[in-house]
Structures are given as structure tokens and as C-alpha cells.
PDB file of C-alpha atoms in Angstrom:
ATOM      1  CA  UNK A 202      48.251 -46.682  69.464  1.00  0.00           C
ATOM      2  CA  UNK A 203      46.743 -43.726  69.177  1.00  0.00           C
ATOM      3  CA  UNK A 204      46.697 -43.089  65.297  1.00  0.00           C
ATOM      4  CA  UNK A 205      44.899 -46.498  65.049  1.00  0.00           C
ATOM      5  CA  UNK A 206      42.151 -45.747  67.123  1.00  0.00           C
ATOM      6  CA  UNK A 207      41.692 -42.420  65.805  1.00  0.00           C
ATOM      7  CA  UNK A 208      41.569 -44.635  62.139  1.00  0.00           C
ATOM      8  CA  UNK A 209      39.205 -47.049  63.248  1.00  0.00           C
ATOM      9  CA  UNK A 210      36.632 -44.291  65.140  1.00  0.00           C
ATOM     10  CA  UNK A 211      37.112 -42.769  61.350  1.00  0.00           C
ATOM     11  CA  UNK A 212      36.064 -46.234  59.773  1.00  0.00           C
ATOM     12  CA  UNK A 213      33.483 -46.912  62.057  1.00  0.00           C
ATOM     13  CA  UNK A 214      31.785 -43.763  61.181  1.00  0.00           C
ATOM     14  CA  UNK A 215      31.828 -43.981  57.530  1.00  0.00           C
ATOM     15  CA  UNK A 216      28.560 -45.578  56.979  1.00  0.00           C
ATOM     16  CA  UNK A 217      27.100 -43.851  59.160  1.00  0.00           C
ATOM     17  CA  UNK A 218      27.743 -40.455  56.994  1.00  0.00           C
ATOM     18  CA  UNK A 219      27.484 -42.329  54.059  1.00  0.00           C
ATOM     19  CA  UNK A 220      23.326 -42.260  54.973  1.00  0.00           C
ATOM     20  CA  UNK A 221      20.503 -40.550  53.642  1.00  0.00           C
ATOM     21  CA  UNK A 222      18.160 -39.966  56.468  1.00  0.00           C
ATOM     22  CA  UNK A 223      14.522 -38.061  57.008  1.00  0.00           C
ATOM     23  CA  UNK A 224      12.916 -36.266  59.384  1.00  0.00           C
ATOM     24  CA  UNK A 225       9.721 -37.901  60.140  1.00  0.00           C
ATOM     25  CA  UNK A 226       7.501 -35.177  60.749  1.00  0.00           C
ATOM     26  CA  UNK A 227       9.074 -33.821  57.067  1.00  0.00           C
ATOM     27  CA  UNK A 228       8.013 -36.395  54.939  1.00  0.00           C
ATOM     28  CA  UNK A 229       8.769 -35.217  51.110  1.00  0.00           C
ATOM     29  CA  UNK A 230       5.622 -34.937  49.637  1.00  0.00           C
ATOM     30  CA  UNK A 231       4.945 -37.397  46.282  1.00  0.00           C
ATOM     31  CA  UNK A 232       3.400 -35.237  42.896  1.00  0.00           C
ATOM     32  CA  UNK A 233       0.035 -36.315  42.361  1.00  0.00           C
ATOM     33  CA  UNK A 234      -0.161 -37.194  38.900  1.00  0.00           C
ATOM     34  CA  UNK A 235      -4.112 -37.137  38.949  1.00  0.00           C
ATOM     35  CA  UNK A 236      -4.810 -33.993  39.695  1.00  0.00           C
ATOM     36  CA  UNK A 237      -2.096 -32.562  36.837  1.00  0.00           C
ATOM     37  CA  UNK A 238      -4.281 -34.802  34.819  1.00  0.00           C
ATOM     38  CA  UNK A 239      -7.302 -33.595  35.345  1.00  0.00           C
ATOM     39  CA  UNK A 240      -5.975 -29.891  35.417  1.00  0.00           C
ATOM     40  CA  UNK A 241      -4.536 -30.407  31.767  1.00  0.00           C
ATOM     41  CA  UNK A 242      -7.959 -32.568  30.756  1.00  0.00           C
ATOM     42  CA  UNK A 243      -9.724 -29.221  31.936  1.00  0.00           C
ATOM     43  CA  UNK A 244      -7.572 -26.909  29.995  1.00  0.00           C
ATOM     44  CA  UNK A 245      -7.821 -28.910  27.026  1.00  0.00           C
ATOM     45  CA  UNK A 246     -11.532 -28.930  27.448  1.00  0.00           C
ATOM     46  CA  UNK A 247     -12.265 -25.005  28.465  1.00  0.00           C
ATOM     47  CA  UNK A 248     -10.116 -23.601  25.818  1.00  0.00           C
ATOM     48  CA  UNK A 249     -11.847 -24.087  22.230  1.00  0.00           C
ATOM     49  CA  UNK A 250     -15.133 -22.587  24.611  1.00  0.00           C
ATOM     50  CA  UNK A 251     -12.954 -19.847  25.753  1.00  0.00           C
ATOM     51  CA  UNK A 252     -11.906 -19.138  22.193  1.00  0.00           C
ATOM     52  CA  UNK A 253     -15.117 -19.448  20.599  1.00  0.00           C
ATOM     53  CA  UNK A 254     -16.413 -16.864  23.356  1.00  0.00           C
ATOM     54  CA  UNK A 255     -13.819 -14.414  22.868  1.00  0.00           C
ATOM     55  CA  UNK A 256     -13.911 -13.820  18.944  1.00  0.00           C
ATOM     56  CA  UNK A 257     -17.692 -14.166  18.822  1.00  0.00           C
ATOM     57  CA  UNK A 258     -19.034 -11.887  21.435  1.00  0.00           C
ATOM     58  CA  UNK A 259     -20.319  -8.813  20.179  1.00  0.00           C
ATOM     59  CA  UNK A 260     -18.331  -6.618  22.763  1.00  0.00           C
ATOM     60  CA  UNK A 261     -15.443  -7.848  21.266  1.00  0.00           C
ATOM     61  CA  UNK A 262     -16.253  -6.537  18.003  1.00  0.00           C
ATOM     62  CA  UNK A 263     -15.252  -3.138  16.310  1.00  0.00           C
ATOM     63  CA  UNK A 264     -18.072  -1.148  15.779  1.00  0.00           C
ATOM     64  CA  UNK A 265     -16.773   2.407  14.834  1.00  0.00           C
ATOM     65  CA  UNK A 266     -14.809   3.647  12.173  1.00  0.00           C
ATOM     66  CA  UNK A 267     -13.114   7.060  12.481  1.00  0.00           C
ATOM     67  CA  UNK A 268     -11.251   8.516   9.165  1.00  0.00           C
ATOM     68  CA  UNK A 269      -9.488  11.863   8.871  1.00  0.00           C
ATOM     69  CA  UNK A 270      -8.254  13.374   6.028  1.00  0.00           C
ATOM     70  CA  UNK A 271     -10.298  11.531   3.075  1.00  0.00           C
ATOM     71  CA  UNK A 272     -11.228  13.282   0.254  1.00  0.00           C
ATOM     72  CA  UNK A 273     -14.968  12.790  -0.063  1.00  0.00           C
ATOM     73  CA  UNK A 274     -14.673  11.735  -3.761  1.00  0.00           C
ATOM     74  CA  UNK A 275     -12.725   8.451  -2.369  1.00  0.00           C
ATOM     75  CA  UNK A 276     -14.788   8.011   0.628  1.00  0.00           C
ATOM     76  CA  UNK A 277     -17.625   5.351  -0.858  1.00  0.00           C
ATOM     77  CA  UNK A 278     -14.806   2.997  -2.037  1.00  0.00           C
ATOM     78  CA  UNK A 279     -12.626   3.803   0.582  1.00  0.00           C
ATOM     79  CA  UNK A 280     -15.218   1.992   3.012  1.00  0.00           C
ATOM     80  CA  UNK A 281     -16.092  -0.405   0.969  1.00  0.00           C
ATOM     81  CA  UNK A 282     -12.929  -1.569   1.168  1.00  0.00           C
ATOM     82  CA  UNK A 283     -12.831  -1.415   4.996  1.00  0.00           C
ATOM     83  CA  UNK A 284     -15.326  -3.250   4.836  1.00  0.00           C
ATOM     84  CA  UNK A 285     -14.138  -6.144   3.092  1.00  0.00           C
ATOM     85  CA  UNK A 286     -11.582  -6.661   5.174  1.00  0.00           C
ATOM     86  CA  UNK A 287     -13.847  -6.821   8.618  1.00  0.00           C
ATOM     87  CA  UNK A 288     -16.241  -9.382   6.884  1.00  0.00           C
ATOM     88  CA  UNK A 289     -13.074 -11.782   5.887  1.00  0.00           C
ATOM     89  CA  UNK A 290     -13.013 -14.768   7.571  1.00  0.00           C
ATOM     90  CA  UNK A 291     -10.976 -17.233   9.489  1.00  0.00           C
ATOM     91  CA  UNK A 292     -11.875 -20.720   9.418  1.00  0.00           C
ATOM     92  CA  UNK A 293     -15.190 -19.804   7.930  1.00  0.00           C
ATOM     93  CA  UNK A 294     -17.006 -18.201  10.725  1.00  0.00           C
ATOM     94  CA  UNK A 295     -14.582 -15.636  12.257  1.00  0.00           C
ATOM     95  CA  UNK A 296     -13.933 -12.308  11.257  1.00  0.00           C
ATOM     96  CA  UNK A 297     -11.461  -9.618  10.936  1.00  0.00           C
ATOM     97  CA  UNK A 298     -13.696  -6.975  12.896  1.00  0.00           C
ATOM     98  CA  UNK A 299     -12.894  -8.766  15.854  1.00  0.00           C
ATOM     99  CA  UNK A 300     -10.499  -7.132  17.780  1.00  0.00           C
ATOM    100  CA  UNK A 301      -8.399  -9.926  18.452  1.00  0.00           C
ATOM    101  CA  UNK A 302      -8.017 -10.959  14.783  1.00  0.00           C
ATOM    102  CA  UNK A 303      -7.807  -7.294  13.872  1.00  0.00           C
ATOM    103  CA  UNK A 304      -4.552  -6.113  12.239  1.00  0.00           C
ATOM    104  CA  UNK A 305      -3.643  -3.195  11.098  1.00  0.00           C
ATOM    105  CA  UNK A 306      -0.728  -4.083   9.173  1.00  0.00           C
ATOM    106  CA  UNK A 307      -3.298  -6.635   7.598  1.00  0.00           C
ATOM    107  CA  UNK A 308      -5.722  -3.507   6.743  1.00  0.00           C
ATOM    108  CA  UNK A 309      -2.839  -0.614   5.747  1.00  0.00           C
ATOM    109  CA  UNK A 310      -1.793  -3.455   3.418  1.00  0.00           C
ATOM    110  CA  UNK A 311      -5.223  -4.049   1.853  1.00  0.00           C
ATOM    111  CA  UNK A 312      -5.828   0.128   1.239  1.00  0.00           C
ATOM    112  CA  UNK A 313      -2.539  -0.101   0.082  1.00  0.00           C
ATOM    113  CA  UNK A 314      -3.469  -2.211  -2.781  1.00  0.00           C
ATOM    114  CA  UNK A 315      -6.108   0.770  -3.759  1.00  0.00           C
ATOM    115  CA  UNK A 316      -4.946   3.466  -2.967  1.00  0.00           C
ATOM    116  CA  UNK A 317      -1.548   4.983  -2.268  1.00  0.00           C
ATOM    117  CA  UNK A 318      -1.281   8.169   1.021  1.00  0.00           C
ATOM    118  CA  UNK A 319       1.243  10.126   1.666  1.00  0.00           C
ATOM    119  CA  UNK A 320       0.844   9.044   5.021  1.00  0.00           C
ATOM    120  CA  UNK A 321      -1.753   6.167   6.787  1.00  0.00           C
ATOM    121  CA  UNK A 322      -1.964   5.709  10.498  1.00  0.00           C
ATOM    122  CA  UNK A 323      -3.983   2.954  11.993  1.00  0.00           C
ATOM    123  CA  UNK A 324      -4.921   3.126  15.783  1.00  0.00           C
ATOM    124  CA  UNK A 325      -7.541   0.651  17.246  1.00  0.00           C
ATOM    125  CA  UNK A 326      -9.402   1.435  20.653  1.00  0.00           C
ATOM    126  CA  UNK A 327     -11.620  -1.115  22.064  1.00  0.00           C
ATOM    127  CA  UNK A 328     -14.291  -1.096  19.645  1.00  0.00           C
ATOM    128  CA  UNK A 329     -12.971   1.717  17.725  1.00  0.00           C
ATOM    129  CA  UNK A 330     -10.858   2.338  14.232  1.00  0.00           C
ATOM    130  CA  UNK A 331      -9.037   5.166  13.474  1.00  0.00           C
ATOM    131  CA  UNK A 332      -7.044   6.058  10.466  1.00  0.00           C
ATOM    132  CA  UNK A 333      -5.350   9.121   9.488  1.00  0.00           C
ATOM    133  CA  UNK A 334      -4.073   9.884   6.116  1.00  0.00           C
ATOM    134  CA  UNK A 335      -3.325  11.911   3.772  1.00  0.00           C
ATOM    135  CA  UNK A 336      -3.757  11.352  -0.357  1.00  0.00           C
ATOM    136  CA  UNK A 337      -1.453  12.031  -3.000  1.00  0.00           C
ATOM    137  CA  UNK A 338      -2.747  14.839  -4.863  1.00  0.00           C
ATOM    138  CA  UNK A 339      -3.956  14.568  -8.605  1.00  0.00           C
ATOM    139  CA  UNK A 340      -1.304  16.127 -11.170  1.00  0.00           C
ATOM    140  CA  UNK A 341      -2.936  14.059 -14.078  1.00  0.00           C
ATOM    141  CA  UNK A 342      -4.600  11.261 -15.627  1.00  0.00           C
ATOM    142  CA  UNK A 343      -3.100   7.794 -17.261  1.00  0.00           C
ATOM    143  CA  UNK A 344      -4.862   5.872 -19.926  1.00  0.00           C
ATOM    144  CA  UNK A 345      -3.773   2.750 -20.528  1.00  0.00           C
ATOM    145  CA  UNK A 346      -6.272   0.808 -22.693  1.00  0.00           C
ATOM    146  CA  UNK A 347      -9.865   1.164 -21.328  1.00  0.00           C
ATOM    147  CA  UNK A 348      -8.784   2.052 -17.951  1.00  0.00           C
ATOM    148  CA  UNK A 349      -7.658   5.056 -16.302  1.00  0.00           C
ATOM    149  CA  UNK A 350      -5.830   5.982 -13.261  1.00  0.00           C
ATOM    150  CA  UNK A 351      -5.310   8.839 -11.413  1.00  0.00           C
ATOM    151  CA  UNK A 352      -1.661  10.284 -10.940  1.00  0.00           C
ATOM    152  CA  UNK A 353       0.870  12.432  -8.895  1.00  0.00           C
ATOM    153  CA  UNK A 354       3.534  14.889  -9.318  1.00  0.00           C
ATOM    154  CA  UNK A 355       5.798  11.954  -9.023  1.00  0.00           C
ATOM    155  CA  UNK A 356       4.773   9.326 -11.936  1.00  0.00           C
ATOM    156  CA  UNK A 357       2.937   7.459  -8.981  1.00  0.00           C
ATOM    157  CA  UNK A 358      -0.328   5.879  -9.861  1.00  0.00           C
ATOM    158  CA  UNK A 359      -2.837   6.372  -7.283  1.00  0.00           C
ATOM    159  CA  UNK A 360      -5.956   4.397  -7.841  1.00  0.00           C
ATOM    160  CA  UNK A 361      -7.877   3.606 -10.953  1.00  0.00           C
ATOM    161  CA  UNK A 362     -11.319   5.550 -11.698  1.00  0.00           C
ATOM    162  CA  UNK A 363     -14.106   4.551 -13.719  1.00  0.00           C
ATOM    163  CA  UNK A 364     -17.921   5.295 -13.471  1.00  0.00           C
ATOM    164  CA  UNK A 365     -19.239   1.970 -14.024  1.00  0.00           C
ATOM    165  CA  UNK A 366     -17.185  -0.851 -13.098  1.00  0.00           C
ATOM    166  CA  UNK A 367     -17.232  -1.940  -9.092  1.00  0.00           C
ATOM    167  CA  UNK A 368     -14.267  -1.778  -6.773  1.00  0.00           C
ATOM    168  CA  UNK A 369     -12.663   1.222  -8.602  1.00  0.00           C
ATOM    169  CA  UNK A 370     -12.579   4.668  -8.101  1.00  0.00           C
ATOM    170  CA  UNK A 371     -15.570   6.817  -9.016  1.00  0.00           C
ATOM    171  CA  UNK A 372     -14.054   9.196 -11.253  1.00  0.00           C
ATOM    172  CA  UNK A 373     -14.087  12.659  -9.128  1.00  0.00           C
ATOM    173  CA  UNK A 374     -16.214  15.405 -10.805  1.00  0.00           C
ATOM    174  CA  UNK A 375     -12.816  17.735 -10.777  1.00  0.00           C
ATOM    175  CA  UNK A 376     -10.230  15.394 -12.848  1.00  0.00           C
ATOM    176  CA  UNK A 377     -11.915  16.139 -16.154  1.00  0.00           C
ATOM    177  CA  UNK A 378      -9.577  19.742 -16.204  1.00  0.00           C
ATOM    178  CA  UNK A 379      -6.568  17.486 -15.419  1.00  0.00           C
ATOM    179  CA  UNK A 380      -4.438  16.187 -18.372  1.00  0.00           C
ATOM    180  CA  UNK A 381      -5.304  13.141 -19.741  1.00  0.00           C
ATOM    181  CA  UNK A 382      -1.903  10.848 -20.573  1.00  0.00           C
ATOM    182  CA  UNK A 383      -2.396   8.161 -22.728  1.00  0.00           C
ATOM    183  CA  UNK A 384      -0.369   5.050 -22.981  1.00  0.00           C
ATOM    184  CA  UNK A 385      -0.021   4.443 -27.162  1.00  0.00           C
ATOM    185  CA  UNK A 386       1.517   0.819 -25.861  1.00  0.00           C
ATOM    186  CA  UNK A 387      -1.332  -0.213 -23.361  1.00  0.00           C
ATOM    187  CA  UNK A 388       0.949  -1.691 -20.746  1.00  0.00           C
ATOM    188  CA  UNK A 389      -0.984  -2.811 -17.978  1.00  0.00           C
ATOM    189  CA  UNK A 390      -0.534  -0.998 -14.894  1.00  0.00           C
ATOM    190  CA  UNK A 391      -1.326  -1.710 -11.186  1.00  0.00           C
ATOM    191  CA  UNK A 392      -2.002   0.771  -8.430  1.00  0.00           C
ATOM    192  CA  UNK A 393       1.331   2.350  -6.440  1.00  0.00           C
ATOM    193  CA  UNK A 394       3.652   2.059 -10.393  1.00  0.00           C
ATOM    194  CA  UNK A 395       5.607   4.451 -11.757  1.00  0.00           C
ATOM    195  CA  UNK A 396       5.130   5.456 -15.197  1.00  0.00           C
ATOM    196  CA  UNK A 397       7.082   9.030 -15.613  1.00  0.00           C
ATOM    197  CA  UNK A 398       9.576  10.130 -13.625  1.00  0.00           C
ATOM    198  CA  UNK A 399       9.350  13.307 -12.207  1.00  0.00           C
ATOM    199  CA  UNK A 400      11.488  15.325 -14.118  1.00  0.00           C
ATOM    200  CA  UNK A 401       9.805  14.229 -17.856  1.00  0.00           C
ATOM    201  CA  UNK A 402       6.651  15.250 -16.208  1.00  0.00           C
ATOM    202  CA  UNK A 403       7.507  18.519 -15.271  1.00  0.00           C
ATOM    203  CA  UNK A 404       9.369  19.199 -18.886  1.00  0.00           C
ATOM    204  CA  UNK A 405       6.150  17.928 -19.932  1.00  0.00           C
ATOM    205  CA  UNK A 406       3.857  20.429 -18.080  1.00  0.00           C
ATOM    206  CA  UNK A 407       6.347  23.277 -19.330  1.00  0.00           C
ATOM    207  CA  UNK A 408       5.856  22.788 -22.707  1.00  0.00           C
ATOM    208  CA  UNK A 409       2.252  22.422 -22.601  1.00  0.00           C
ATOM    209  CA  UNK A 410       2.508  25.913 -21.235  1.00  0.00           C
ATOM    210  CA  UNK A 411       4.438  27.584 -24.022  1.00  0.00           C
ATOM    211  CA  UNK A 412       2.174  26.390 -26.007  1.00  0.00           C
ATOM    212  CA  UNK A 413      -0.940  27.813 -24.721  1.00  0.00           C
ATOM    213  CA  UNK A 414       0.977  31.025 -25.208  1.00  0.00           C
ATOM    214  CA  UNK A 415       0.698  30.265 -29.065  1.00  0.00           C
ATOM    215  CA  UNK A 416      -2.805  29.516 -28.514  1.00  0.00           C
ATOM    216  CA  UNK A 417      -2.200  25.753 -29.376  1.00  0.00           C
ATOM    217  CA  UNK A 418      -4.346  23.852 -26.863  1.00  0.00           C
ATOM    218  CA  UNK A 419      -3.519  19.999 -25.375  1.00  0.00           C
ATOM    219  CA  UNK A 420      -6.257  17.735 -26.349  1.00  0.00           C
ATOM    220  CA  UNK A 421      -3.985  14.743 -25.131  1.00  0.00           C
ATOM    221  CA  UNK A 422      -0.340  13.806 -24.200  1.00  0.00           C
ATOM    222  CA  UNK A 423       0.212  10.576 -26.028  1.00  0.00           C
ATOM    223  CA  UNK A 424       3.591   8.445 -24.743  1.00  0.00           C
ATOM    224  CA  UNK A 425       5.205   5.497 -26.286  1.00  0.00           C
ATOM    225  CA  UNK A 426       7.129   3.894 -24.178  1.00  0.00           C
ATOM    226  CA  UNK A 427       8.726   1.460 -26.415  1.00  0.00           C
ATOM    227  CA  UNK A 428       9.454   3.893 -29.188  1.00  0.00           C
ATOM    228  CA  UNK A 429      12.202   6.064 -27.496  1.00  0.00           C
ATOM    229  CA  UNK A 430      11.572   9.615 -27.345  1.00  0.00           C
ATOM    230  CA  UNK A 431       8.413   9.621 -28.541  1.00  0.00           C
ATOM    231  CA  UNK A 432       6.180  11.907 -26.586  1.00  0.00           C
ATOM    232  CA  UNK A 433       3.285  13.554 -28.923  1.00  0.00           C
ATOM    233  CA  UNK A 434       0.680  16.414 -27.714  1.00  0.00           C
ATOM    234  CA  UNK A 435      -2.622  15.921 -29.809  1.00  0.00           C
ATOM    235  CA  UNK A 436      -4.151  19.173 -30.104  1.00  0.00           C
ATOM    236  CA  UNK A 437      -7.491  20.438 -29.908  1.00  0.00           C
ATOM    237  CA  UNK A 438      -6.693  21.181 -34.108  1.00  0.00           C
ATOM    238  CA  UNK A 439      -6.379  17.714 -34.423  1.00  0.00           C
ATOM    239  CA  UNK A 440      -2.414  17.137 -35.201  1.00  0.00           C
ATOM    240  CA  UNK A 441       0.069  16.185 -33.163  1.00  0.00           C
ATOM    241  CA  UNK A 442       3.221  18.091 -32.118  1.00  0.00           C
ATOM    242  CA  UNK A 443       5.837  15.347 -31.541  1.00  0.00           C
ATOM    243  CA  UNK A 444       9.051  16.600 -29.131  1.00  0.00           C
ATOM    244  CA  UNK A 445      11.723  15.391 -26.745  1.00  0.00           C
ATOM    245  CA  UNK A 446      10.938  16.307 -22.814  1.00  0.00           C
ATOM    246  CA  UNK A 447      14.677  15.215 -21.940  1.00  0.00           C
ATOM    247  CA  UNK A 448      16.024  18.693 -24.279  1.00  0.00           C
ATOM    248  CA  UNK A 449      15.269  21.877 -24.446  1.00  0.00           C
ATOM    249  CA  UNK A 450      11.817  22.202 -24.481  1.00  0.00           C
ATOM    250  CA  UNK A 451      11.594  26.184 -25.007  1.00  0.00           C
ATOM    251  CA  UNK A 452      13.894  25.618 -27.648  1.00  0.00           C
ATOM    252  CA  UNK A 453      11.775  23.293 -29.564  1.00  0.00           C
ATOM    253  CA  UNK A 454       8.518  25.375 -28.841  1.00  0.00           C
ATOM    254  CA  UNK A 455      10.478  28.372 -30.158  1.00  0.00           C
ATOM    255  CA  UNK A 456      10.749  27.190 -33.593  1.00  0.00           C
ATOM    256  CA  UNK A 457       7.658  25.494 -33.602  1.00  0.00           C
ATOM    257  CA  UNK A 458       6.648  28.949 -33.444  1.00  0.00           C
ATOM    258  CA  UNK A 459       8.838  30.112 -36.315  1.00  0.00           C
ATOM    259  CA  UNK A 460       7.618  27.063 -38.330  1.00  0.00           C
ATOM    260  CA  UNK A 461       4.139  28.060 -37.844  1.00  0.00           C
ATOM    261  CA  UNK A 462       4.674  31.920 -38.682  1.00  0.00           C
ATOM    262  CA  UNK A 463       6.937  31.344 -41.622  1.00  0.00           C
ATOM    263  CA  UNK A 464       6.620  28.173 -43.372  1.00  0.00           C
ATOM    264  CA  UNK A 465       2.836  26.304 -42.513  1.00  0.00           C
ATOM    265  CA  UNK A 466       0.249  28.456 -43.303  1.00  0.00           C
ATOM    266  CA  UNK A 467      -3.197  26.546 -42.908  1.00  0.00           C
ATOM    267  CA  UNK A 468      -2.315  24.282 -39.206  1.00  0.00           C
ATOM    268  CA  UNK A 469      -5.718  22.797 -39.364  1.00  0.00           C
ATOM    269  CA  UNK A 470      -4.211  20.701 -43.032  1.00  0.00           C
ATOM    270  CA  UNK A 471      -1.902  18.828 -40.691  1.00  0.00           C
ATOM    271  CA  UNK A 472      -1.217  15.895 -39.608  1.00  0.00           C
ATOM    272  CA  UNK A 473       1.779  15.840 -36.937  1.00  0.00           C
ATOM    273  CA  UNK A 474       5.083  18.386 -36.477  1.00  0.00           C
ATOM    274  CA  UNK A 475       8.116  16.800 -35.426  1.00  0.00           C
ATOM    275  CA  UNK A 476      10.485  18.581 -33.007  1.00  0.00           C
ATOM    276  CA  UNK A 477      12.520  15.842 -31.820  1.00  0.00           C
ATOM    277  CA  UNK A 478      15.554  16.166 -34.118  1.00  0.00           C
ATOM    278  CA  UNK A 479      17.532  19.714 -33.146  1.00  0.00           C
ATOM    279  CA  UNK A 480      17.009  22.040 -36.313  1.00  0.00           C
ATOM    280  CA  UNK A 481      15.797  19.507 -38.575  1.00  0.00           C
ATOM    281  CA  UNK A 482      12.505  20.227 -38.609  1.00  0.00           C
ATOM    282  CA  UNK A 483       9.764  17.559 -39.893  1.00  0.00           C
ATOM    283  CA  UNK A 484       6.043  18.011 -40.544  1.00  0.00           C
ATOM    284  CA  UNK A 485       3.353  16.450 -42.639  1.00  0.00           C
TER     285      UNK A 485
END
């Protein structure tokens, strides 16, 4: 008797549980879809105004430029191209010299295509720029059809220089004493190429030392590329001394010397020595 009771009290009370129920005085609030509405609609609205305001308002704009470390032969196209890149624009009436569409990656990648540092660093705060850089320094010249380019130590072409074309290089008033390479092929060339390695260079460089000790002077080094080993100083006598950088270069400027002593007696009759084949000797 008394396990059926207990069953039916269990019954009875099942849909009873089985309720949802609510406090009255916590009633579940419902979302009210209209004011969500009108929040978004207001969004919507405020933001293009908000924009507008924030990359056209002078206070947001850089105003200062601070470089260190520019040598003052670069500095004219140096911030001309700075300048460039704060007057481009984004959807035709903003502009990079706003500090929220400022980037320096943006700008170390458009000096970049100039010039090429040995180190750049780009810091922006509030309205001000600064970079910090070094350059490459100047071992020599490259000619390469009418145009020339500075160069480093490494082969590394630094930026072009001319005296009358725009958006190059004014050519500094010191490169004149530095070699001048010329390019017998007149391969085009852009900015940050190699074009020696370092090693030719500096077998290069010796040579035109030995011979200085002969009192033959470098008017010109003349490479071509496409012909091998052919590597030529034009001298200030007017022929050329043609040699191989990747031997012996004191060798070869040795019996240049004993060729000169002992066999051509009037230099200023020729036309070009050739020191390129070991003890074979060939001149015109």
C-alpha cells in the first residue's frame, strides 16, 4: 500500500515540475529592436563625418621633417622625394601626410627606390618625421649609356646622378676624382643592382695602383660584360691596357712593365696591350 501511494504522490507531481514559471515582479525584459536600429542608423550616419574629420584636420597632419645623417649633396632630392610621397593621394583628396594614412614602411620603400642606406630608421611623433640613416659611401662611378650612377665598395648602385634631368641625383661636386666605370654593353641598370662583385673591384683598384707607379694614368675602366674577361683601362695616352682582375694582377702589371721597357718604345703609337693570356703577350 505504501509503495503505491508513494508512486502516485510521484505522478501527481510530475507536471507540476515539468513547469516553467516566473516571478512576477522579475519579468524578463524583451530587446528593443528600435533603439538597436536607430543606434546602428546613427553609426552608419556619423562615421564617413568622423572619417572625413579625422584625415582632413590640419592637427592631424605632419608638419615637420627631421633627417640625420644626409649628406648635403643628396639633401634637395632627398626631400623632394619626401615630398612626393606626403602629397599622394587616397581616393583623390586624402593624403599621405596625414598621420593616420602615414606609413613608414610605405615611405622607407619609396627612398628605397632612390637611394640605397646602410641603415634607415623611420619614427613618427604626432606631427613629426624622423629618419635616421646612413649612405653608402662612393667607391666609383657606373656609366651605362647616357646615365650614370653612383657606386659602393660592394658593386651596389646607389642612385643615379645627372645635372640636368629631374628626379635624379645632382651629381656631387666631389665624384669627378672618383673612377668612372663604363659599361661597353649598356645594360640598363636600376638603383640597389649589383654590377661587380666585390672582389673584381678591389683587383681592379689594385691594378690601377701599380700602374700609377709606372706613371700610366686611368682615364676610364671599360667592362664588357658579355665578352668574358674583358676588363680594359683607357689611359690618359689614349690606349687601352686590356687584363684579367680574377689572376694575378701584379703579375700582369709586371710585364706590362717589361713590355714597355724592352720591346714598345713610342706608347703614345698604340692602340691597346693585352695582358689577359699568361706570357703571351699581345699589343697593337
Amino acid at each position: 500500500m505504501f509503495k503505491r501511494n508513494s508512486i502516485k504522490k510521484r505522478i501527481s507531481h510530475k507536471p507540476y515540475e515539468s513547469r516553467v514559471y516566473h516571478n512576477p515582479y522579475f519579468q524578463k525584459q524583451k530587446k528593443n529592436y528600435r533603439k538597436i536600429g536607430w543606434g546602428i542608423g546613427s553609426l552608419i550616419f556619423v562615421f564617413p563625418f568622423l572619417t572625413v574629420y579625422l584625415l582632413t584636420y590640419p592637427a592631424f597632419n605632419i608638419s615637420h621633417v627631421q633627417v640625420v645623417g644626409l649628406e648635403p649633396e643628396t639633401r634637395p632630392q632627398f626631400e623632394e622625394n619626401i615630398n612626393d610621397y606626403f602629397h599622394t593621394t587616397h581616393a583623390l583628396f586624402f593624403e599621405n601626410k596625414n598621420r593616420f594614412l602615414f606609413s613608414t614602411t610605405a615611405l622607407q620603400k619609396s627612398l628605397s627606390k632612390k637611394f640605397t642606406f646602410e641603415f634607415l630608421d623611420i619614427k613618427i611623433s604626432r606631427q613629426t618625421v624622423s629618419l635616421h640613416l646612413k649612405e653608402r659611401e662612393t667607391e666609383f662611378m657606373w656609366k651605362t649609356g647616357s646615365t650614370t650612377y653612383l657606386v659602393d665598395k660592394e658593386g651596389i648602385l646607389l642612385h643615379r646622378v645627372d645635372t640636368e634631368q629631374k628626379n635624379v641625383v645632382p651629381l656631387p661636386s666631389r665624384t669627378p676624382q672618383k673612377p668612372l666605370f663604363v659599361d661597353r654593353n649598356n645594360t640598363p641598370v636600376e638603383t640597389g643592382e649589383h654590377v661587380l662583385s666585390e672582389k673584381e673591384i678591389q683587383q681592379i683598384f689594385v691594378f690601377i695602383e701599380t700602374l700609377k707607379t709606372q706613371s700610366i694614368f686611368t682615364k676610364e675602366i671599360q667592362i664588357d660584360q658579355l665578352a668574358g674577361k674583358w676588363r680594359g683601362i683607357l689611359t690618359t695616352e689614349g690606349y687601352t691596357i686590356l687584363f684579367d682582375p680574377s689572376s694575378d694582377v701584379l703579375a700582369q702589371s709586371e710585364k706590362l712593365k717589361t713590355l714597355l721597357r724592352d720591346t714598345i718604345k713610342d706608347p703614345s703609337k698604340l692602340k691597346y696591350i693585352d695582358l689577359r693570356f699568361g706570357d703571351h703577350l699581345y699589343y697593337k
